[in-house]
Coordinates of C-alpha atoms and ligand atoms in Angstrom, one line a residue:
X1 CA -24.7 1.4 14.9
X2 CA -24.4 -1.4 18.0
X3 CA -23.5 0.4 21.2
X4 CA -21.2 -2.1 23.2
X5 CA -22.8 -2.8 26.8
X6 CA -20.7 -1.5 29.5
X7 CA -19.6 -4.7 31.1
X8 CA -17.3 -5.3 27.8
X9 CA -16.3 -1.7 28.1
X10 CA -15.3 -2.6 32.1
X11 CA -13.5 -5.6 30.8
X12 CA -11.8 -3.6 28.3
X13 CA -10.9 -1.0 30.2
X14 CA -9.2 -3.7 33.1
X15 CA -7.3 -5.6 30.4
X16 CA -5.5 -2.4 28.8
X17 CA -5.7 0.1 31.2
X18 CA -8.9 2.9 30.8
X19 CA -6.1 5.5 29.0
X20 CA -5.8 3.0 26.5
X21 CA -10.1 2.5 25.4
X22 CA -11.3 5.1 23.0
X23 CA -15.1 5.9 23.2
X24 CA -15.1 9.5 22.8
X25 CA -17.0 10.4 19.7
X26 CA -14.7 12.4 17.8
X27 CA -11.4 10.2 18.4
X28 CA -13.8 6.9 17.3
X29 CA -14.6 9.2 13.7
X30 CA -11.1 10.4 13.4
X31 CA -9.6 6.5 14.3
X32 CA -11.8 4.6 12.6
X33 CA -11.1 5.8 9.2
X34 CA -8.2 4.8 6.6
X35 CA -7.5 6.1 3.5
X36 CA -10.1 5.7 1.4
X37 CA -11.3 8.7 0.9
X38 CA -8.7 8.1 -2.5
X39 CA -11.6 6.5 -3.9
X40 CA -14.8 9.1 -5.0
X41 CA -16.7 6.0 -5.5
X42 CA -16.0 4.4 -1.7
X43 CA -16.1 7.7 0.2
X44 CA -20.1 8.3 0.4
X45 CA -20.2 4.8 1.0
X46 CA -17.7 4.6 4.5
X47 CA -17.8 8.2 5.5
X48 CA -20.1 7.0 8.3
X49 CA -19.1 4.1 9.6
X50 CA -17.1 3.8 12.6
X51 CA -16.2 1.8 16.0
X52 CA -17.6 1.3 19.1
X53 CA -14.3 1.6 20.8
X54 CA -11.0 1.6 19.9
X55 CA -8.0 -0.5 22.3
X56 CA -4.4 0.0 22.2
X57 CA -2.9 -3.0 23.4
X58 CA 0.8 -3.3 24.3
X59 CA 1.5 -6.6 24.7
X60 CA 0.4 -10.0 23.0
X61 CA -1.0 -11.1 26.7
X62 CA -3.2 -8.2 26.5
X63 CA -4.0 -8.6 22.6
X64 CA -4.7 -11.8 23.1
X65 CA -7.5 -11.1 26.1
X66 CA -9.0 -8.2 24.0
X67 CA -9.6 -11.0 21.3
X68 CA -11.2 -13.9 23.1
X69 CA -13.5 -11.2 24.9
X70 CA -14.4 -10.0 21.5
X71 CA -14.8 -13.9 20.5
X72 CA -17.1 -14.5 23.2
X73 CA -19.2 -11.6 22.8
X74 CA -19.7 -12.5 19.3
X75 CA -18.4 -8.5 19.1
X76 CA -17.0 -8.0 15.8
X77 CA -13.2 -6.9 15.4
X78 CA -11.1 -4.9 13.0
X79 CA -6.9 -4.7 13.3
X80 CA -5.7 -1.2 12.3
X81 CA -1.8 -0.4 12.0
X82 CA -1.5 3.6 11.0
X83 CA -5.0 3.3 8.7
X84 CA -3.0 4.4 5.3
X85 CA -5.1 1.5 3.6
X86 CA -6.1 3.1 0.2
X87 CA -9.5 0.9 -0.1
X88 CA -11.5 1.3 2.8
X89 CA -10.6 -2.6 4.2
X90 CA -9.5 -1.0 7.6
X91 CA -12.9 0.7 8.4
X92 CA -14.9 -1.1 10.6
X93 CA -18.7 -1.6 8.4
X94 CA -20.3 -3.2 11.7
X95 CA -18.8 -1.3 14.8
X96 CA -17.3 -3.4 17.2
X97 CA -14.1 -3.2 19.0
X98 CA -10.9 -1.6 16.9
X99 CA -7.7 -2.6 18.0
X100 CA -5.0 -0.1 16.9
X101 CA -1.3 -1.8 17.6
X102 CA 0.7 1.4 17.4
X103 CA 1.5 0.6 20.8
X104 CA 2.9 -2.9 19.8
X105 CA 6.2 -1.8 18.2
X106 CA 8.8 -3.6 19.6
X107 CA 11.9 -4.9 17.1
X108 CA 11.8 -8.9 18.6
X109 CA 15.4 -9.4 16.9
X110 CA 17.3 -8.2 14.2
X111 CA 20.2 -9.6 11.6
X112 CA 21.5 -8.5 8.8
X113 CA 19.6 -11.5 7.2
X114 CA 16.3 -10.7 8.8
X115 CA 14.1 -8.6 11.3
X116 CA 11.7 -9.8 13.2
X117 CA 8.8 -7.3 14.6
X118 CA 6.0 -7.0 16.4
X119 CA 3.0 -5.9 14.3
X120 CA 3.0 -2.1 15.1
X121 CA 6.3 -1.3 14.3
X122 CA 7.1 1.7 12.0
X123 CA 8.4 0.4 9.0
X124 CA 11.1 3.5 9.3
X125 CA 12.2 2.2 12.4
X126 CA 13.0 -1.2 10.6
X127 CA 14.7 0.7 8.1
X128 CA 16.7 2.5 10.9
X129 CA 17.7 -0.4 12.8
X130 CA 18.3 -2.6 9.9
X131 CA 21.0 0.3 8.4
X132 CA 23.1 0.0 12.0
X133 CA 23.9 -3.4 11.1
X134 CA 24.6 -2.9 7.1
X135 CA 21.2 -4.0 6.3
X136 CA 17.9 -2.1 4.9
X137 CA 14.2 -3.3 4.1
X138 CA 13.9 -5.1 0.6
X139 CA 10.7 -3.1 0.3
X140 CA 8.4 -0.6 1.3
X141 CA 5.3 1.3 0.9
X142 CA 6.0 5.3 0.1
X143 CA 4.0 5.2 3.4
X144 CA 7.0 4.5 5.0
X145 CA 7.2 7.1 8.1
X146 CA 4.0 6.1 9.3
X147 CA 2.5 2.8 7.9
X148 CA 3.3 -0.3 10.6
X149 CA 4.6 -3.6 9.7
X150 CA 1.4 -5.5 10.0
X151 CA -0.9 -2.9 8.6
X152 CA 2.0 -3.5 5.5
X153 CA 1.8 -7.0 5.4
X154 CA -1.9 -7.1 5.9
X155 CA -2.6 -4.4 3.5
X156 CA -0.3 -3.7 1.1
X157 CA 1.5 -5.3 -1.9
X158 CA 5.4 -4.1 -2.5
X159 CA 6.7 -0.5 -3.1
X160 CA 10.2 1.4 -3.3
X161 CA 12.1 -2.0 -4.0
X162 CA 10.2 -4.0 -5.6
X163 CA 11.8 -3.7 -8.5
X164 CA 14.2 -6.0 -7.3
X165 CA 12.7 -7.8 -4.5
X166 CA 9.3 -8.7 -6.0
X167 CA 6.0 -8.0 -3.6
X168 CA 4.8 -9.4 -0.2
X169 CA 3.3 -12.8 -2.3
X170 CA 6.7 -13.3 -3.7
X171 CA 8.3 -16.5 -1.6
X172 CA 11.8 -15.8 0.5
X173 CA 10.5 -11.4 1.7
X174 CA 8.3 -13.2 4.2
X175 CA 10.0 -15.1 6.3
X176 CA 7.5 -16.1 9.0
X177 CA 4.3 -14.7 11.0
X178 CA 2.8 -15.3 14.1
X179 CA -1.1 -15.0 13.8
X180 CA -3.8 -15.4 16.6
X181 CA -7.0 -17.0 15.8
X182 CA -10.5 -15.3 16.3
X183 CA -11.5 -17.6 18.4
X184 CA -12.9 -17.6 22.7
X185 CA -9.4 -19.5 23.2
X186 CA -7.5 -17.8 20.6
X187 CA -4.6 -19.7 19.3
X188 CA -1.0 -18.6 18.1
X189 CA 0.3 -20.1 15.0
X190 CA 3.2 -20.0 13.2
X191 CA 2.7 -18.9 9.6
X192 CA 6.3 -19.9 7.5
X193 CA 4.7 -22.4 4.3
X194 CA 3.7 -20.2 1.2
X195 CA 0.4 -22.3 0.8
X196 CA -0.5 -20.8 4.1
X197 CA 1.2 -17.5 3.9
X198 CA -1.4 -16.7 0.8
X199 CA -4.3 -16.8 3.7
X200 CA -2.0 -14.4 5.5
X201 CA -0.6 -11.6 2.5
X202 CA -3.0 -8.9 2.0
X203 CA -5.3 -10.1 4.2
X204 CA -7.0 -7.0 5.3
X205 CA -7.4 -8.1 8.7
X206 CA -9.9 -10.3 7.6
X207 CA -8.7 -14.0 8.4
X208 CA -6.4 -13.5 11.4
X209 CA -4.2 -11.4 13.9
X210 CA -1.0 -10.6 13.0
X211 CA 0.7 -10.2 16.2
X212 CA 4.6 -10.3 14.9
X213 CA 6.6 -11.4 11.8
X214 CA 9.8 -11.5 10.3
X215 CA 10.8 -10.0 7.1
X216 CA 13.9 -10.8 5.3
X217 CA 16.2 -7.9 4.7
X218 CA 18.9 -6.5 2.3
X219 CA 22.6 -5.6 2.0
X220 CA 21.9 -1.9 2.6
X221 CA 22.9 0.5 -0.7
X222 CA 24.6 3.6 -0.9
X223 CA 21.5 5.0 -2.4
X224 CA 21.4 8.2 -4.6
X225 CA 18.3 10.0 -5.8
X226 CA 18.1 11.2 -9.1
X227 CA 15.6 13.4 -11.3
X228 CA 15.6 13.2 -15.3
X229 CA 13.2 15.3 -17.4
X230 CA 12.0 14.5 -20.7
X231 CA 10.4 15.8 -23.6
X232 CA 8.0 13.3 -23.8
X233 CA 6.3 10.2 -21.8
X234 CA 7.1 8.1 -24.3
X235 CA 11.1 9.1 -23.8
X236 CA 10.6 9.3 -20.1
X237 CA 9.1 5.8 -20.6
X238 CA 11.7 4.3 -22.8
X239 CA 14.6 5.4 -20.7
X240 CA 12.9 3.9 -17.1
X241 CA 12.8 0.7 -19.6
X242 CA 16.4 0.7 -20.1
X243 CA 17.3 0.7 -16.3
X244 CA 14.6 -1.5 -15.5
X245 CA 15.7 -3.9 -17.8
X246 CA 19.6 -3.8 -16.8
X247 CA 20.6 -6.5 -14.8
X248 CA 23.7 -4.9 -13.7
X249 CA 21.9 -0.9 -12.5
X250 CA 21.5 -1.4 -9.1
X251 CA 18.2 0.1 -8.0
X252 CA 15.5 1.0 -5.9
X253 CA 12.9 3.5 -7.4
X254 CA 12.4 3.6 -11.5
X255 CA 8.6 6.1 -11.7
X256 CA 7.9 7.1 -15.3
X257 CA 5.6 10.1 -14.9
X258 CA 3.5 12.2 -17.5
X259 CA 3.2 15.8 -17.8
X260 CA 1.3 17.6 -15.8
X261 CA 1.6 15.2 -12.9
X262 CA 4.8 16.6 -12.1
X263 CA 3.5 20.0 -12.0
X264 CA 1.4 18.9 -8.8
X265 CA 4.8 18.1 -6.9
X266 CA 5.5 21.9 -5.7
X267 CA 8.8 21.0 -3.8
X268 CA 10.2 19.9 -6.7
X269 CA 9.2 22.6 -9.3
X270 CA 10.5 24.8 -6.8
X271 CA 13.7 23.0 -6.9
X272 CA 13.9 23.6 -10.7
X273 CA 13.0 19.5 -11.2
X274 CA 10.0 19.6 -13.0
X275 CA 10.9 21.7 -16.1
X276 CA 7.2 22.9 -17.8
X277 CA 5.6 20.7 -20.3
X278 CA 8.4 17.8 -20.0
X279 CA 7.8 13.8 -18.5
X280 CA 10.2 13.2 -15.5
X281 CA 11.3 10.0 -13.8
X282 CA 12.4 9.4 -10.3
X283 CA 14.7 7.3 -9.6
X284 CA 16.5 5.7 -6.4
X285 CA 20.2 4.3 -8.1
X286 CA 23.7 3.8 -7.0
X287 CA 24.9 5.4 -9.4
X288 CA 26.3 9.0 -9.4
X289 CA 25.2 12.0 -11.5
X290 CA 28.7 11.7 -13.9
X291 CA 27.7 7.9 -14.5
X292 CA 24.1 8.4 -15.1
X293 CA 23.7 11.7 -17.3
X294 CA 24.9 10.2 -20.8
X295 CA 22.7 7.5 -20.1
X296 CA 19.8 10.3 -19.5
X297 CA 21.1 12.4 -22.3
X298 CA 21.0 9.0 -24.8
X299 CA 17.0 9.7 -24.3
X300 CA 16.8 13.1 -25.0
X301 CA 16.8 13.9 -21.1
X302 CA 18.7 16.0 -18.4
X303 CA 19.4 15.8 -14.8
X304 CA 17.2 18.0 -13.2
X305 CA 17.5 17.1 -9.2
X306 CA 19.8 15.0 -6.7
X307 CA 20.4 14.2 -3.4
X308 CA 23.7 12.6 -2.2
X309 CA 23.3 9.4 0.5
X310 CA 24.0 11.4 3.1
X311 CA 20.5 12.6 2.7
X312 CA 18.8 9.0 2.3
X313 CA 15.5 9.3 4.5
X314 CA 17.8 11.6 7.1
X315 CA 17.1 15.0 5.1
X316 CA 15.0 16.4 2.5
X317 CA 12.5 15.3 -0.1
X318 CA 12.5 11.9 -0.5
X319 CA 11.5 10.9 -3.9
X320 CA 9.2 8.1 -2.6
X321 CA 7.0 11.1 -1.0
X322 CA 6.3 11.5 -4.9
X323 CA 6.5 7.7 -6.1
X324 CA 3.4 5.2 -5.6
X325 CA 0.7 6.4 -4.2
X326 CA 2.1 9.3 -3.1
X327 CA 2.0 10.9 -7.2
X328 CA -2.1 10.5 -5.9
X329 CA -2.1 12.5 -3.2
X330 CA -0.2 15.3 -4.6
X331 CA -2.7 15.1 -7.6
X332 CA -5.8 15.2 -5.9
X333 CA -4.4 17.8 -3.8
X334 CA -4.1 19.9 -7.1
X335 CA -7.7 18.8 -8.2
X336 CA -10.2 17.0 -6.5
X337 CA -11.6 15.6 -9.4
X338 CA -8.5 13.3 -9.8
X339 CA -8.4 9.7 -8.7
X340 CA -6.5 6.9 -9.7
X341 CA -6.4 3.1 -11.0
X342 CA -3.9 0.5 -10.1
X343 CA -3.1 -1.4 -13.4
X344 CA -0.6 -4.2 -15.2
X345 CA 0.6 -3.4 -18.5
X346 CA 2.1 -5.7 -20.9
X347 CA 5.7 -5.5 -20.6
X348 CA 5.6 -6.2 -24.5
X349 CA 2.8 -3.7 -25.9
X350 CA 3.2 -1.4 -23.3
X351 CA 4.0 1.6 -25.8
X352 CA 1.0 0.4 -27.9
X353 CA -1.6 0.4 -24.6
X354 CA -0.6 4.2 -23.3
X355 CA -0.7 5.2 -27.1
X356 CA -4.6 3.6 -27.6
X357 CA -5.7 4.6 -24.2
X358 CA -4.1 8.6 -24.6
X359 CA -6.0 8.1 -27.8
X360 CA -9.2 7.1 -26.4
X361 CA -9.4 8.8 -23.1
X362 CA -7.1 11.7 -23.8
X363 CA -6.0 13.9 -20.6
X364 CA -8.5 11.7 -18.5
X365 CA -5.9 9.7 -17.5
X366 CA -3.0 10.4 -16.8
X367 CA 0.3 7.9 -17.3
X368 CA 2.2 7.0 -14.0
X369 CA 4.5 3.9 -14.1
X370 CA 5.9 2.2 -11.4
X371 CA 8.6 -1.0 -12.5
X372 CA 8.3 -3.5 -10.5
X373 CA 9.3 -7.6 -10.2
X374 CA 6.5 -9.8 -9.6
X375 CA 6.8 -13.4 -9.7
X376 CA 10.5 -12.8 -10.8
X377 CA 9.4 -11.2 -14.1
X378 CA 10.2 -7.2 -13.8
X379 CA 7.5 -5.3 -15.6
X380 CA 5.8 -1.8 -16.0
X381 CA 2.8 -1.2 -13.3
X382 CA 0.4 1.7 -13.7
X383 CA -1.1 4.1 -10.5
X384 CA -2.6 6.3 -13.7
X385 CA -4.2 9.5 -12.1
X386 CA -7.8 9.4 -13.3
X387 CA -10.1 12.2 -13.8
X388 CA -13.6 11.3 -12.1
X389 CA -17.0 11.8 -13.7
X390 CA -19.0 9.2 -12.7
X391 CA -18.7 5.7 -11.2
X392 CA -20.3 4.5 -14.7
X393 CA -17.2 6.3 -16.7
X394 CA -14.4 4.6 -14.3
X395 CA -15.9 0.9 -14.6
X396 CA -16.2 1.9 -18.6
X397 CA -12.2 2.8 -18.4
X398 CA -11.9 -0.4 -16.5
X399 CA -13.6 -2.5 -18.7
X400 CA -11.6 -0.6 -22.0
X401 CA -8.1 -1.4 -19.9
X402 CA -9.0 -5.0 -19.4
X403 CA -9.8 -5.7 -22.9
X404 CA -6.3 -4.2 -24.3
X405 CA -4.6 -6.5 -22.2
X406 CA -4.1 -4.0 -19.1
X407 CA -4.9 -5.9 -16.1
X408 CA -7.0 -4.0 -13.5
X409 CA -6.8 -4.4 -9.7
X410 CA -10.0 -2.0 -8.9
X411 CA -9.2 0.4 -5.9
X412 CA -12.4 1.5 -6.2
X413 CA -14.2 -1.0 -4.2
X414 CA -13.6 -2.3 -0.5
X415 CA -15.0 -5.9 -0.9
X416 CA -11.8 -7.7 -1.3
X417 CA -13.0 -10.5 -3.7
X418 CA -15.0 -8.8 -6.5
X419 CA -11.5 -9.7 -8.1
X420 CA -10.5 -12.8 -7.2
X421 CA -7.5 -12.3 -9.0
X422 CA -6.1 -10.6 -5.8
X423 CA -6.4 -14.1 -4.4
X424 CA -9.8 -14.7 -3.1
X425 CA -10.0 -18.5 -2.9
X426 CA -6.7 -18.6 -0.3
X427 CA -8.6 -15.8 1.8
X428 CA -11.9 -17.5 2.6
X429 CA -10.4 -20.6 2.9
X430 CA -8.2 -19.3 5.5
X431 CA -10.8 -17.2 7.1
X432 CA -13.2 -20.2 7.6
X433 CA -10.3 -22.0 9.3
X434 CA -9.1 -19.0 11.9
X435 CA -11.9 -17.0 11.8
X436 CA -14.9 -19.7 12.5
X437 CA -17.4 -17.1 13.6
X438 CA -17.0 -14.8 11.2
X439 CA -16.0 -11.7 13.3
X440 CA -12.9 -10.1 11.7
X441 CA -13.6 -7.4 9.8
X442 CA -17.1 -8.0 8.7
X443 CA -18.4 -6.1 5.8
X444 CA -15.7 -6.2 3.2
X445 CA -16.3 -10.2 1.6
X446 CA -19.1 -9.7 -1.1
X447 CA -19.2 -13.7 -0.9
X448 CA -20.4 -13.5 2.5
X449 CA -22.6 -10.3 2.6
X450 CA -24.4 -12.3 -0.4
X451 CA -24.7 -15.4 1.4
X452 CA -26.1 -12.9 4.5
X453 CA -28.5 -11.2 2.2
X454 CA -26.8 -7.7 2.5
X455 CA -26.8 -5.0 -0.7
X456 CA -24.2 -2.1 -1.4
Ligands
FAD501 C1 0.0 8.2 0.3 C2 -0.1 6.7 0.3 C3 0.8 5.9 -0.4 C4 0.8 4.5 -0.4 N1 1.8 3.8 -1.1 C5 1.8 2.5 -1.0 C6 2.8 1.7 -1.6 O1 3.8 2.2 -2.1 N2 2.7 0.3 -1.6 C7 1.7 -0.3 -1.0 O2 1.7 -1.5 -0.9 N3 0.7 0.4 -0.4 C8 0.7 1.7 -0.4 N4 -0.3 2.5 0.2 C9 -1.3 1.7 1.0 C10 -0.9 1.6 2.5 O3 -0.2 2.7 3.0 C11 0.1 0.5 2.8 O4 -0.4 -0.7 2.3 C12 0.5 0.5 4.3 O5 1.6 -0.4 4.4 C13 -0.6 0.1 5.2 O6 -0.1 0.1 6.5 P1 -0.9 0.7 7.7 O7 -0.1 0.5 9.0 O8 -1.4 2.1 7.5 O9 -2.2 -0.3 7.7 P2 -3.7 0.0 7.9 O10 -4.3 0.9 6.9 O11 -4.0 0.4 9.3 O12 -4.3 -1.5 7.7 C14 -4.3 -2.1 6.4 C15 -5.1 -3.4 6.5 O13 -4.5 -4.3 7.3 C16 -5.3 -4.7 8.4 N5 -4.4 -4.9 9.5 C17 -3.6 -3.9 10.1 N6 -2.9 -4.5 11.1 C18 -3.2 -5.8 11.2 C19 -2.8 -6.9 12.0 N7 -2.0 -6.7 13.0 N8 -3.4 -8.1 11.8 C20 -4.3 -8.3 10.8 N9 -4.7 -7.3 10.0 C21 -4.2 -6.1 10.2 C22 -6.3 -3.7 8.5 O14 -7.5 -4.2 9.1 C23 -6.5 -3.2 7.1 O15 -7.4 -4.0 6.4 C24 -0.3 3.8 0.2 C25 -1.3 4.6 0.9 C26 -1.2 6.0 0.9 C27 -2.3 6.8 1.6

């Protein structure tokens, strides 16, 4: 592991104020990890890699001086919002400096059309300022009390939502970003075009600084949540289609989830939600109980659970604590040996692909289906919970998924372009451009650890 010399500690410590540089060894363990201890295959491989020191900046000015010292030092750099990254793409492989921009959380200026923040902002806060003025986020992580703005736009892909907003890539949520370039003099640019925006979307810290941006926000909802239980998955399934599907439901939240995976959410069994043996789906509608239970009942369901607006991320369980990749945590929680894979299914065949894969694989994976619009198409989107046996038996499942026709995104690895379906080409392009020495987040390109001659 590099040790930083002490005249960059000195400098660090005179641009952000010594309370605000991290060197003591069990804060840099603690803060240099994210989450992807989700993964069995990535944990062994991180558990032991972690900063030299970690800065909190408050201010651009003083983000912007950590950077070109970093620059000039040839020191690599790694951003980190609240570290809820599922694939290990926050955890610095090299050392170097960390910056964590909790302390950058300013709202710049807010509409009811848009918000513009700085890149440490709690997406909640967004949400809370955005509902004073009749507006709310189009989308957001289940994460959403404690992942940041940047860490969102840098890491993640869409959430509670999406459904009807689409993702990050999708053109018109992403209004605009400023980015700083890894340079000695860094530069600020102004991201807006979507040709440049895909070297910006999921970046994973890896081609710039995000130091602000400006999502586009929502009419807020007078949102309701609702459980329904179901005899089967295939019911559960059928009846998430139907709302899905209906241009004129108004929603936020449609989660298909297979028995036992409810079983692991004990909040809600306790509440009487999760009736034994039965699929449920969560939901996040306008709609009131009265309206929606014939529409349940034409499935074979019931209403199991609610909670009025009043209660909207103010009080309670909030169903997105169980939606995304929330139904994960409260899995492995319940078993260790549970993982999970991110999948597309075919909104066509998807009854067929669960069928042949519960066929196949049996209670090894288990169905969780998130709808979702991408690219203006709504379909089904599986976070299946996985049982773990080997790192052989996952890639096996992967490569059985990808032949039926269900597209794999594999969480299992933190080198961002071993698929370059997550938009690889846009990424090193953009990197060589803003990122000329190579210094952001080094460790997590297989293209360049090849070209460097480094093995997993
Ligand atoms: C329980 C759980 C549920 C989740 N649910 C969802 C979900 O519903 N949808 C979803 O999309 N994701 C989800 N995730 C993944 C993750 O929480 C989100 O993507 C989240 O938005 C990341 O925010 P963060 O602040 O924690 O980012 P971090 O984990 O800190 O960072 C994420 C990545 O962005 C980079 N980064 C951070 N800040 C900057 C910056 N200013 N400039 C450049 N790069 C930066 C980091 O280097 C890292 O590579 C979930 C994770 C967990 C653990």
């Amino acid at each position: 592991m590099p040790q930083l010399p002490n005249a960059i500690l000195a400098e660090l410590n005179a641009i952000v104020g010594a309370d605000n540089v991290t060197t003591e060894p069990n804060l840099l363990r603690h803060n240099s990890r994210d989450s992807y201890w989700y993964s069995p295959v990535l944990k062994p491989l991180l558990d032991d890699k972690e900063a030299d020191v970690i800065v909190h900046p408050a201010t651009r000015q003083e983000l912007l001086a950590v950077i070109a010292l970093a620059a000039r030092a040839r020191v690599p750099l790694t951003m980190r919002g609240a570290g809820t990254g599922n694939y290990g793409q926050g955890v610095p492989m090299q050392g170097g400096i960390l910056i964590n921009t909790k302390r950058m959380d300013r709202i710049l200026e807010i509409t009811p059309e848009s918000a513009r923040v700085e890149a440490g902002t709690l997406l909640i806060n967004i949400e809370r300022a955005a509902n004073e003025i009749g507006a709310e986020l189009r989308f957001f992580p289940s994460t959403i009390m404690t992942a940041t703005a940047g860490g969102f736009l840098a890491g993640g892909s869409g959430g509670v939502g999406s459904i009807t907003w689409g993702t990050l890539w999708d053109e018109g949520n992403v209004l605009a970003v400023t980015i700083a370039t890894m340079t000695e003099e860094p530069q600020l640019l102004t991201v807006t075009t979507p040709e440049e925006m895909r070297g910006v979307v999921h970046n994973c810290g890896l081609t710039c600084i995000i130091t602000d941006l400006t999502f586009a926000l929502a009419p807020a909802q007078p949102w309701q949540q609702h459980v329904a239980a179901f005899p089967t998955f295939d019911a559960a399934l059928r009846f998430g289609e139907s709302l899905a599907y209906d241009a004129g439901v108004t929603k936020r939240l449609v989660t298909a989830l297979e028995w036992p995976i409810p079983s692991f959410f004990r909040q809600l069994v306790r509440d009487g939600a999760c009736p034994n043996d039965q699929a449920i789906v969560l939901l996040h509608l306008t709609m009131d109980r009265a309206e929606l239970a014939p529409r349940v009942a034409h499935f074979g369901g019931a209403l199991t659970w609610h909670s009025p607006h009043e209660n909207y991320y103010r009080k309670g369980w909030q169903l997105s604590d169980f939606s995304w990749n929330h139904t994960t945590l409260w899995a492995m929680k319940a078993d260790p040996q549970l993982t999970y894979l991110q999948d597309a299914l075919d909104p066509q065949r998807v009854h067929e692909q669960l069928r042949l894969r519960k066929e196949r694989f049996d209670d090894d994976v288990l169905e969780h289906v998130e709808f979702m619009k991408a690219r203006g198409r709504i379909g089904p989107q599986a976070l299946s919970v996985v049982r773990f046996h080997s790192k052989e038996q996952l890639w096996a499942l992967m490569a059985w998924c990808e032949e039926h026709g269900i597209r794999v995104a594999n969480p299992h690895t933190h080198r961002l372009d071993e698929d370059m379906r997550w938009n690889g080409q846009p990424i090193l392009d953009a990197k060589a451009r803003w990122d000329p020495h190579s210094l952001l987040n080094p460790g997590h390109l297989a293209a360049l650890e090849e070209s460097r001659g480094v093995e997993e």
